[in-house]
PDB file of C-alpha atoms in Angstrom:
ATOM      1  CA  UNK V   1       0.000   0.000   0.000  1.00 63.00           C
ATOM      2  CA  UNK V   2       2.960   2.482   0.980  1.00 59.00           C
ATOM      3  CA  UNK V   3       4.581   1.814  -2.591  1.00 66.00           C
ATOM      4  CA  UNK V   4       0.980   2.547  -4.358  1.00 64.00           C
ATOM      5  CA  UNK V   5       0.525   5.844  -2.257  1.00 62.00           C
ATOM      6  CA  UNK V   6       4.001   6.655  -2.970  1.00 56.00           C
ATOM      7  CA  UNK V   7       3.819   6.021  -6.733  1.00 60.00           C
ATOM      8  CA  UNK V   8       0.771   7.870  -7.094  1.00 60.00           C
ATOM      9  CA  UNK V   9       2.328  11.078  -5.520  1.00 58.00           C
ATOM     10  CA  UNK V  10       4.865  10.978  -7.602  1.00 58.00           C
ATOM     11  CA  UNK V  11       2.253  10.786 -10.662  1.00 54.00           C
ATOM     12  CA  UNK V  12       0.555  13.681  -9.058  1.00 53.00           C
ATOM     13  CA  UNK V  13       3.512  15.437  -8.839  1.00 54.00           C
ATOM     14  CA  UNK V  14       3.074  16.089  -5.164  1.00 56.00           C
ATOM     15  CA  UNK V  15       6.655  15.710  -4.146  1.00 56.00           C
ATOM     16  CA  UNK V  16      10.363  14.947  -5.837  1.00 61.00           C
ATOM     17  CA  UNK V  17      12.494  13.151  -3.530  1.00 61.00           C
ATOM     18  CA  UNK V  18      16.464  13.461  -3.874  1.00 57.00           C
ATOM     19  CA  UNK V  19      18.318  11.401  -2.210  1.00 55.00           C
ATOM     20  CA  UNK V  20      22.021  12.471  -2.392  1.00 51.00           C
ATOM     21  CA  UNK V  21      23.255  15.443  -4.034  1.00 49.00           C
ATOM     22  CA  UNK V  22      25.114  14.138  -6.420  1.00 48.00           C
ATOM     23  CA  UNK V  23      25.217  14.699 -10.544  1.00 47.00           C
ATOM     24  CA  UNK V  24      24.400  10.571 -11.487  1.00 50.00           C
ATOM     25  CA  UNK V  25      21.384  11.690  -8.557  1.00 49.00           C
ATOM     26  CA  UNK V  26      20.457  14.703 -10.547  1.00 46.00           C
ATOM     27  CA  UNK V  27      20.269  13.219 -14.123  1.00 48.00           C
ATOM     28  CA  UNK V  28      18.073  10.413 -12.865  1.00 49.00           C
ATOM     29  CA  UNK V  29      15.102  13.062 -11.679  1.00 50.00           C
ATOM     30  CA  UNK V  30      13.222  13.521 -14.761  1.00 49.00           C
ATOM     31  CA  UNK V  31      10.461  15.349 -12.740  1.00 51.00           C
ATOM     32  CA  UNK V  32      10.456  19.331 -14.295  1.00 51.00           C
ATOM     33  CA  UNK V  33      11.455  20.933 -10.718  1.00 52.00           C
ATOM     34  CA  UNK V  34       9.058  24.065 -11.839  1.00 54.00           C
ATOM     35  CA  UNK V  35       6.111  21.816 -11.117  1.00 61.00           C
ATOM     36  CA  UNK V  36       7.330  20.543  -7.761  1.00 67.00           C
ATOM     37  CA  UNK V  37       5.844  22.195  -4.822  1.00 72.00           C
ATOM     38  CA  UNK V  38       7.623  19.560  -1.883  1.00 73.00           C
ATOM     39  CA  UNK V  39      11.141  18.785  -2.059  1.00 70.00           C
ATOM     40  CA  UNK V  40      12.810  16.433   0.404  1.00 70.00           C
ATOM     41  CA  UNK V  41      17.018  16.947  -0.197  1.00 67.00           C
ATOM     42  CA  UNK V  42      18.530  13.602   1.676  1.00 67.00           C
ATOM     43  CA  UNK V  43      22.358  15.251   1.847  1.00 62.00           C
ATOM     44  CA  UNK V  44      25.512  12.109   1.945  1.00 59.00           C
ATOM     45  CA  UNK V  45      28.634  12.570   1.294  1.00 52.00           C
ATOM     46  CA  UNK V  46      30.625  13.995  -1.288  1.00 54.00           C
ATOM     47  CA  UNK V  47      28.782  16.373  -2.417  1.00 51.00           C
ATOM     48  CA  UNK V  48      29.666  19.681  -4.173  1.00 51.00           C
ATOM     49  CA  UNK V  49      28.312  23.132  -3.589  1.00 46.00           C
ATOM     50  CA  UNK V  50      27.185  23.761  -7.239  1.00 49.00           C
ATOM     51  CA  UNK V  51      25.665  20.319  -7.303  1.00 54.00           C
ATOM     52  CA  UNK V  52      23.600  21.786  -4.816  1.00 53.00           C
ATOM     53  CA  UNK V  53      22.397  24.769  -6.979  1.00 51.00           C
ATOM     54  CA  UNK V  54      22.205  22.882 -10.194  1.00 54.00           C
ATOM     55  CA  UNK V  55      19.418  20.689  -8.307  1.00 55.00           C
ATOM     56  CA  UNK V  56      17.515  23.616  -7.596  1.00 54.00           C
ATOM     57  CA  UNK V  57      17.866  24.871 -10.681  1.00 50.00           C
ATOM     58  CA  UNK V  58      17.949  21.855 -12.618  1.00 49.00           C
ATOM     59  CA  UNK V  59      15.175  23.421 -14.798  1.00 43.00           C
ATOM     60  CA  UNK V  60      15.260  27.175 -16.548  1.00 34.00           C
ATOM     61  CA  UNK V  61      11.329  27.543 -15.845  1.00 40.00           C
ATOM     62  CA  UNK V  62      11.701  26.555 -12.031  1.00 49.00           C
ATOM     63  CA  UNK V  63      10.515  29.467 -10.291  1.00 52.00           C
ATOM     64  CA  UNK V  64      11.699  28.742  -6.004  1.00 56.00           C
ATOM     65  CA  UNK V  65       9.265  30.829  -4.952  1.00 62.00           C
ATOM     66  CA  UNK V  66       6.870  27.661  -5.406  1.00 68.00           C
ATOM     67  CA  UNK V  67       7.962  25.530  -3.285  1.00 71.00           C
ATOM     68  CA  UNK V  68       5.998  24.838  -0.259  1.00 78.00           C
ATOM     69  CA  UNK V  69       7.691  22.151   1.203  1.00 76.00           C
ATOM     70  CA  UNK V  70      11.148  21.269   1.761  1.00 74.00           C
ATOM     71  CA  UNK V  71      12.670  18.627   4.093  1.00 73.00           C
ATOM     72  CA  UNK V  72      16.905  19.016   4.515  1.00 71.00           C
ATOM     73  CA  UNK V  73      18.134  15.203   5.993  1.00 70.00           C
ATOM     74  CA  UNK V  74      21.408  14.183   6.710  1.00 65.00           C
ATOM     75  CA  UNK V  75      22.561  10.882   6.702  1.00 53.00           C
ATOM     76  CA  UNK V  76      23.827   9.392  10.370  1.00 52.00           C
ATOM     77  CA  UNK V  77      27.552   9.797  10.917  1.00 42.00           C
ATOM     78  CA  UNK V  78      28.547  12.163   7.772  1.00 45.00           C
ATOM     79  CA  UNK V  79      30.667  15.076   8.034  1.00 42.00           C
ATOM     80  CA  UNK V  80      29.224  18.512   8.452  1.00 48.00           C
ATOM     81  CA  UNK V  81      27.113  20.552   5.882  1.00 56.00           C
ATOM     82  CA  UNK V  82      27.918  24.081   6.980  1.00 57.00           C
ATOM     83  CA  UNK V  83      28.649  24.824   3.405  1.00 60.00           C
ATOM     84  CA  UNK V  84      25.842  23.237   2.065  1.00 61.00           C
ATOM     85  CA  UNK V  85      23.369  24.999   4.182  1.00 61.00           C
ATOM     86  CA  UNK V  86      25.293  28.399   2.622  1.00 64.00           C
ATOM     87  CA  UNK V  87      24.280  27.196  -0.875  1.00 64.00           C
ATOM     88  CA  UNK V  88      20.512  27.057   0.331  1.00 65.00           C
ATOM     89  CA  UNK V  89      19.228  30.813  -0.258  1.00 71.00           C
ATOM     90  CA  UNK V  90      16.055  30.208   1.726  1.00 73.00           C
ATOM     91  CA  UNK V  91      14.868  34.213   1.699  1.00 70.00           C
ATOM     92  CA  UNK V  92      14.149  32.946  -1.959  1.00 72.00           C
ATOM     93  CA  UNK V  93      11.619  30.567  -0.483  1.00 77.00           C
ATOM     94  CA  UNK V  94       8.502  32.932  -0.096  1.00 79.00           C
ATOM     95  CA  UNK V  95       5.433  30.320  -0.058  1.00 82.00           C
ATOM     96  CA  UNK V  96       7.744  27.982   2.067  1.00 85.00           C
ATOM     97  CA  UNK V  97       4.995  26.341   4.610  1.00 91.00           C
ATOM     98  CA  UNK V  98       7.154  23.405   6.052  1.00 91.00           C
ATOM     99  CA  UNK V  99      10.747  23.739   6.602  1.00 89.00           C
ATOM    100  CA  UNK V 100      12.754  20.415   8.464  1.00 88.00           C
ATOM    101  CA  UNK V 101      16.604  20.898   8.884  1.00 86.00           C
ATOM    102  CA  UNK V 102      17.198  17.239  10.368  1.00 85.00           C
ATOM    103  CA  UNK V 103      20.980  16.096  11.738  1.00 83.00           C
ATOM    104  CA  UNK V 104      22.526  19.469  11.266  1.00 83.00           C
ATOM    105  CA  UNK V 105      25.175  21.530  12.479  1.00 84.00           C
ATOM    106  CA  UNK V 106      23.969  24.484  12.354  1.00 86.00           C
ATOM    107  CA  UNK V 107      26.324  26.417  14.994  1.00 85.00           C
ATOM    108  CA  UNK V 108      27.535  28.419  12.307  1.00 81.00           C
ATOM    109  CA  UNK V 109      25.582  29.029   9.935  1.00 80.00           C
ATOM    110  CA  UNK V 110      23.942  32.074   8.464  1.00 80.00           C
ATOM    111  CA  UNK V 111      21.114  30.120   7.308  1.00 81.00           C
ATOM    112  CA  UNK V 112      19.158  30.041  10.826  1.00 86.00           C
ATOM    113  CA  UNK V 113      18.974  33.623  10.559  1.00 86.00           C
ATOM    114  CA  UNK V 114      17.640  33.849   7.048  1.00 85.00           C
ATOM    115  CA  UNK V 115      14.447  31.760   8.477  1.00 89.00           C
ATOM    116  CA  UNK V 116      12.478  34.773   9.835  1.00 89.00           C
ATOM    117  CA  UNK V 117      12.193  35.914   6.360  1.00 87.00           C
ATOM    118  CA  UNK V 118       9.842  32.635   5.659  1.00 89.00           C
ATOM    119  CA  UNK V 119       6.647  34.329   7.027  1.00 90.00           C
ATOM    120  CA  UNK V 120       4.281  31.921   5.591  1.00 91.00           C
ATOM    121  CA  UNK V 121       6.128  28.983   7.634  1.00 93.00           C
ATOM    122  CA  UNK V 122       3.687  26.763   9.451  1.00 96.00           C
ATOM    123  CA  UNK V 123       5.843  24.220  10.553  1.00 96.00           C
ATOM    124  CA  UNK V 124       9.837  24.346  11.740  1.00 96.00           C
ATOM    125  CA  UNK V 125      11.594  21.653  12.857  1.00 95.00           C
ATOM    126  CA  UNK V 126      15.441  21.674  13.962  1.00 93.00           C
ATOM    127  CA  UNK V 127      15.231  17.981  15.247  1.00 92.00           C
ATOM    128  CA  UNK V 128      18.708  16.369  16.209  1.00 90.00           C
ATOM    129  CA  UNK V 129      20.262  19.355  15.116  1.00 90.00           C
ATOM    130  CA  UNK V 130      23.140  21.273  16.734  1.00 90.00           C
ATOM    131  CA  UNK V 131      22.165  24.919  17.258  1.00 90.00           C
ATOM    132  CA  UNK V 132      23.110  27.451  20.440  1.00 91.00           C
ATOM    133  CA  UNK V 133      21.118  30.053  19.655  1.00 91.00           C
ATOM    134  CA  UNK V 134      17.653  30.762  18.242  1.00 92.00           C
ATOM    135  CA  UNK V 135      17.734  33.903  16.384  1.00 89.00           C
ATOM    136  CA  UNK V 136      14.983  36.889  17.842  1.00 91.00           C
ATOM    137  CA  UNK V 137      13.455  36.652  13.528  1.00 91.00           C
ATOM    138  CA  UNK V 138      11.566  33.547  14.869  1.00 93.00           C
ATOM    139  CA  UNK V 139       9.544  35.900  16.495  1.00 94.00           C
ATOM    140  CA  UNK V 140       8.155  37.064  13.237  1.00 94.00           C
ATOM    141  CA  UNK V 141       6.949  33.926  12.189  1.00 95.00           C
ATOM    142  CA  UNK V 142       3.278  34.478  12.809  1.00 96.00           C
ATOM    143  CA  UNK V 143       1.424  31.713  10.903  1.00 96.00           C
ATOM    144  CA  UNK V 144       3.651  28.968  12.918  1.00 97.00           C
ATOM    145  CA  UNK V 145       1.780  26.302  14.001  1.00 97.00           C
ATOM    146  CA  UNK V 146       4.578  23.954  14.940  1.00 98.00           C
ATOM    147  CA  UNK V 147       7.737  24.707  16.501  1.00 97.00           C
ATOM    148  CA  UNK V 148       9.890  21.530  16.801  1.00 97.00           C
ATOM    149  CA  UNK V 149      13.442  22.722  18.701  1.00 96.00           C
ATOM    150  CA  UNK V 150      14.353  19.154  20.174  1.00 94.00           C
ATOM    151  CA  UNK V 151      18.248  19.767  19.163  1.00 94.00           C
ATOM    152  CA  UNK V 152      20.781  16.954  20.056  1.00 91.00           C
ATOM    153  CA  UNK V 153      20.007  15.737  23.905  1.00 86.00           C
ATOM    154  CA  UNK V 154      23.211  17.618  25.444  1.00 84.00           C
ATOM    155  CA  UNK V 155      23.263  20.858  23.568  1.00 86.00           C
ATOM    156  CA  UNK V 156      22.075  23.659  25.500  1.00 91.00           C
ATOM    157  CA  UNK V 157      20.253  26.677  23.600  1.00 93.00           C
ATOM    158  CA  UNK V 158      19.547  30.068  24.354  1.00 91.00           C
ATOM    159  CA  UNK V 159      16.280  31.385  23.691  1.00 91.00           C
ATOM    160  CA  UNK V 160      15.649  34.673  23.259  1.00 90.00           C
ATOM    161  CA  UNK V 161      11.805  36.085  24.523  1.00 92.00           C
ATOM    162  CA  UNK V 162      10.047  36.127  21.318  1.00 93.00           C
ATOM    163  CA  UNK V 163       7.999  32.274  21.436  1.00 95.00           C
ATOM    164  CA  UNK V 164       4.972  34.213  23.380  1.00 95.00           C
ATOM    165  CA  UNK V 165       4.609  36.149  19.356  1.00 96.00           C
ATOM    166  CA  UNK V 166       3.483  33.147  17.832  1.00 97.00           C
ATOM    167  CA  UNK V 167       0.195  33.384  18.740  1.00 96.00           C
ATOM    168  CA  UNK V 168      -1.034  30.472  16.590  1.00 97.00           C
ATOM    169  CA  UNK V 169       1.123  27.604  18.006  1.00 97.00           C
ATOM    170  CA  UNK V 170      -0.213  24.708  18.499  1.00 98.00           C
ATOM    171  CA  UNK V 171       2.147  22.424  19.097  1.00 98.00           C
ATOM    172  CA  UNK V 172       6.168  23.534  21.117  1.00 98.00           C
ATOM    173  CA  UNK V 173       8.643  21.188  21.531  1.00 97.00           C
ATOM    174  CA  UNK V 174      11.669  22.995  23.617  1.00 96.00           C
ATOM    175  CA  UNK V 175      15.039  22.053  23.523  1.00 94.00           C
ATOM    176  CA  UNK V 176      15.849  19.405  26.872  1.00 92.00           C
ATOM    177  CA  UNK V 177      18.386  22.050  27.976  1.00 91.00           C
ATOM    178  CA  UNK V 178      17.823  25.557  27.408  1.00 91.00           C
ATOM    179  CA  UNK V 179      17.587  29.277  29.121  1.00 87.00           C
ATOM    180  CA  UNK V 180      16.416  32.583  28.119  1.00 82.00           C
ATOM    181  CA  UNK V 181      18.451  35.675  27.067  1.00 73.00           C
ATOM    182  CA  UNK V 182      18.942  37.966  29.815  1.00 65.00           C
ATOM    183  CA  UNK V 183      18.333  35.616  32.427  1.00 63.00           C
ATOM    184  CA  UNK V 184      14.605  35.706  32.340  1.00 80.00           C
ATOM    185  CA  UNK V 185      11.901  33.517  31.965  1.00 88.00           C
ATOM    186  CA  UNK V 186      10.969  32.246  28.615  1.00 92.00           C
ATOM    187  CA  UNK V 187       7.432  33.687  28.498  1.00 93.00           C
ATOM    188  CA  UNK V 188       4.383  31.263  27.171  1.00 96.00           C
ATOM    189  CA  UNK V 189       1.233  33.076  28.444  1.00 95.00           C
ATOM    190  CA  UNK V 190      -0.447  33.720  24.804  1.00 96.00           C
ATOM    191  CA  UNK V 191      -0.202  30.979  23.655  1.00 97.00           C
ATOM    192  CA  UNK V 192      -3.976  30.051  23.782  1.00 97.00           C
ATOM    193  CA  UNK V 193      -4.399  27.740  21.073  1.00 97.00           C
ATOM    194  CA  UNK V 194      -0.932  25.653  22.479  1.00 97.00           C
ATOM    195  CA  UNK V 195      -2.158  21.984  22.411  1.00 97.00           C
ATOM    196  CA  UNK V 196       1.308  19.888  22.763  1.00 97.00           C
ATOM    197  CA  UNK V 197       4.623  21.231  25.080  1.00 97.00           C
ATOM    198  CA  UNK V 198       7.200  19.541  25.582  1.00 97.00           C
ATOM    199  CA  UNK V 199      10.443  20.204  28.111  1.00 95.00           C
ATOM    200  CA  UNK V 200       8.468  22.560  30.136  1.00 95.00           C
ATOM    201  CA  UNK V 201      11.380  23.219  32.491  1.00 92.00           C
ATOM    202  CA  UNK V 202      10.107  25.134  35.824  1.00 90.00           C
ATOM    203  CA  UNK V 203      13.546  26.773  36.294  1.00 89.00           C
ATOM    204  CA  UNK V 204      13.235  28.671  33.063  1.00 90.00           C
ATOM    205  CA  UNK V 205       9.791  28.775  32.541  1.00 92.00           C
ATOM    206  CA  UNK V 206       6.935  30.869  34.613  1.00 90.00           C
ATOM    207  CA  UNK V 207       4.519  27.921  36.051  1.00 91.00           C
ATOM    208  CA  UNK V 208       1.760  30.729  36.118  1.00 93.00           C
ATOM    209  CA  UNK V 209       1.562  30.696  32.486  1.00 95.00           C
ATOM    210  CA  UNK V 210       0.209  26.936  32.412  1.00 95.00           C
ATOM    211  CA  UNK V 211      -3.218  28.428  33.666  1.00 94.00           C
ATOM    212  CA  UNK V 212      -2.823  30.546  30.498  1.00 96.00           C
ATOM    213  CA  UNK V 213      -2.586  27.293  27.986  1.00 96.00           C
ATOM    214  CA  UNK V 214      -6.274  26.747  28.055  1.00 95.00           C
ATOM    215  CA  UNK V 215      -6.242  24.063  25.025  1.00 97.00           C
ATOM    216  CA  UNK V 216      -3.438  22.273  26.357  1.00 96.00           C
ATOM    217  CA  UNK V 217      -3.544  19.267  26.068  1.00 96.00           C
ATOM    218  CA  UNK V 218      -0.400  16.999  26.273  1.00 96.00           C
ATOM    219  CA  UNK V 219       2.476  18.457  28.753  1.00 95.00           C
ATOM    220  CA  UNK V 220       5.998  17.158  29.852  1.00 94.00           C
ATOM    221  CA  UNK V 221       7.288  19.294  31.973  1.00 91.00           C
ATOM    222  CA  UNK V 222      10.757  19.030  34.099  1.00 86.00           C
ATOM    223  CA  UNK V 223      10.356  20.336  37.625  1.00 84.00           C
ATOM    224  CA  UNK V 224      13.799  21.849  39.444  1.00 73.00           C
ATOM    225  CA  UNK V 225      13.339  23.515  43.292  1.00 62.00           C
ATOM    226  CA  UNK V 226      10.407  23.762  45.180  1.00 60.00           C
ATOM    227  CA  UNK V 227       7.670  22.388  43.850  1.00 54.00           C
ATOM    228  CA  UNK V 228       5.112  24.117  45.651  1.00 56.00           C
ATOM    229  CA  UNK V 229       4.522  26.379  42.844  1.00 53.00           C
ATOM    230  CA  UNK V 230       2.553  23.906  40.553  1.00 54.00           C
ATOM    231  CA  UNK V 231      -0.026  22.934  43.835  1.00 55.00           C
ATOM    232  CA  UNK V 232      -3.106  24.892  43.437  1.00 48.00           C
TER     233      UNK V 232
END
């Protein structure tokens, strides 16, 4: 059944898989990336740069500003992609709606920046990635409905005050070891239509704010001190 679905989507167009970014790779996709509105890049080794670019602009009619969907994997045990996530121009993105860095390290790259530009994202995900700082252009991300920053278990991230913005969240996933800029606490009070959080942590989070969450749903939550402050 998952090969049917799968061939049928590909019939349909609905998404163009590439699974190494490599020239043999490239010359085997005979999809016209112009009509291709989800791309999933699955980045090994060896790869060059302009191999990069010439996927994404495999065709002269492809216009990026299409694309809707696009999923960056990296394969287990690889070496970094710093440079390859410098080839990726994602301000040229505009209808992006789902963006998925997966495995990265992302510590220095320009790239993270660059995402606050994507104001139509709905969903972000920097699962398993490495990343010590979220940039304060997450904050203009309005339409996110899913914010997925579960980074590598022992990487701890600084978060500047801006996740109380996105208004429309529905489902936060917080790093497992994170604080706020400025030593204050990561604020989570608007979130109203919040439905899944995850790594609540009590020593950098204000437990007052729960009574906020009113469609909450689903919460893990780490508690550090006294835990008198969650009775009532």
């Amino acid at each position: 059944m998952l090969d049917l679905c799968l061939h049928k989507a590909k019939q349909e167009i609905f998404f163009e898989v590439i699974r190494s970014c490599q020239r043999n790779e490239i010359n085997k996709s005979s999809t016209p990336f112009g009509n291709i509105r989800r791309l999933s890049m699955n980045v090994g080794g060896g790869y060059q740069s302009e191999d990069v670019m010439a996927v994404l602009l495999k065709n002269a009619d492809m216009h990026l500003g299409y694309l809707k969907s696009l999923l960056l994997l990296k394969l287990p045990r690889r070496l970094e992609f710093v440079e390859f996530l410098e080839s990726i121009k994602l301000k040229l993105f505009l209808l992006l709606r789902v963006l998925r860095f997966d495995g990265f390290d992302l510590r220095e790259s320009k790239c993270v920046g660059e995402v606050g530009k994507l104001t139509s994202l709905q969903y972000l995900s920097f699962r398993d990635c490495r990343l010590n700082n979220l940039p304060l252009s997450l904050g203009e991300l309005l339409y996110l409905q899913t914010l997925d920053l579960r980074v590598v278990i022992d990487q701890m991230v600084t978060t500047p005050n801006i996740i109380w913005k996105l208004k429309r969240l529905r489902h936060l996933y917080l790093p497992s070891k994170f604080n706020a800029r400025e030593d204050d606490k990561l604020r989570l009070d608007s979130l109203v239509n919040l439905e899944t959080l995850e790594n609540f942590d009590t020593s950098a989070c204000s437990t007052t704010d729960l009574l906020f969450l009113t469609s909450l749903r689903n919460l893990t939550a780490s508690v550090k001190g006294n835990a008198k402050s969650l009775q009532g």
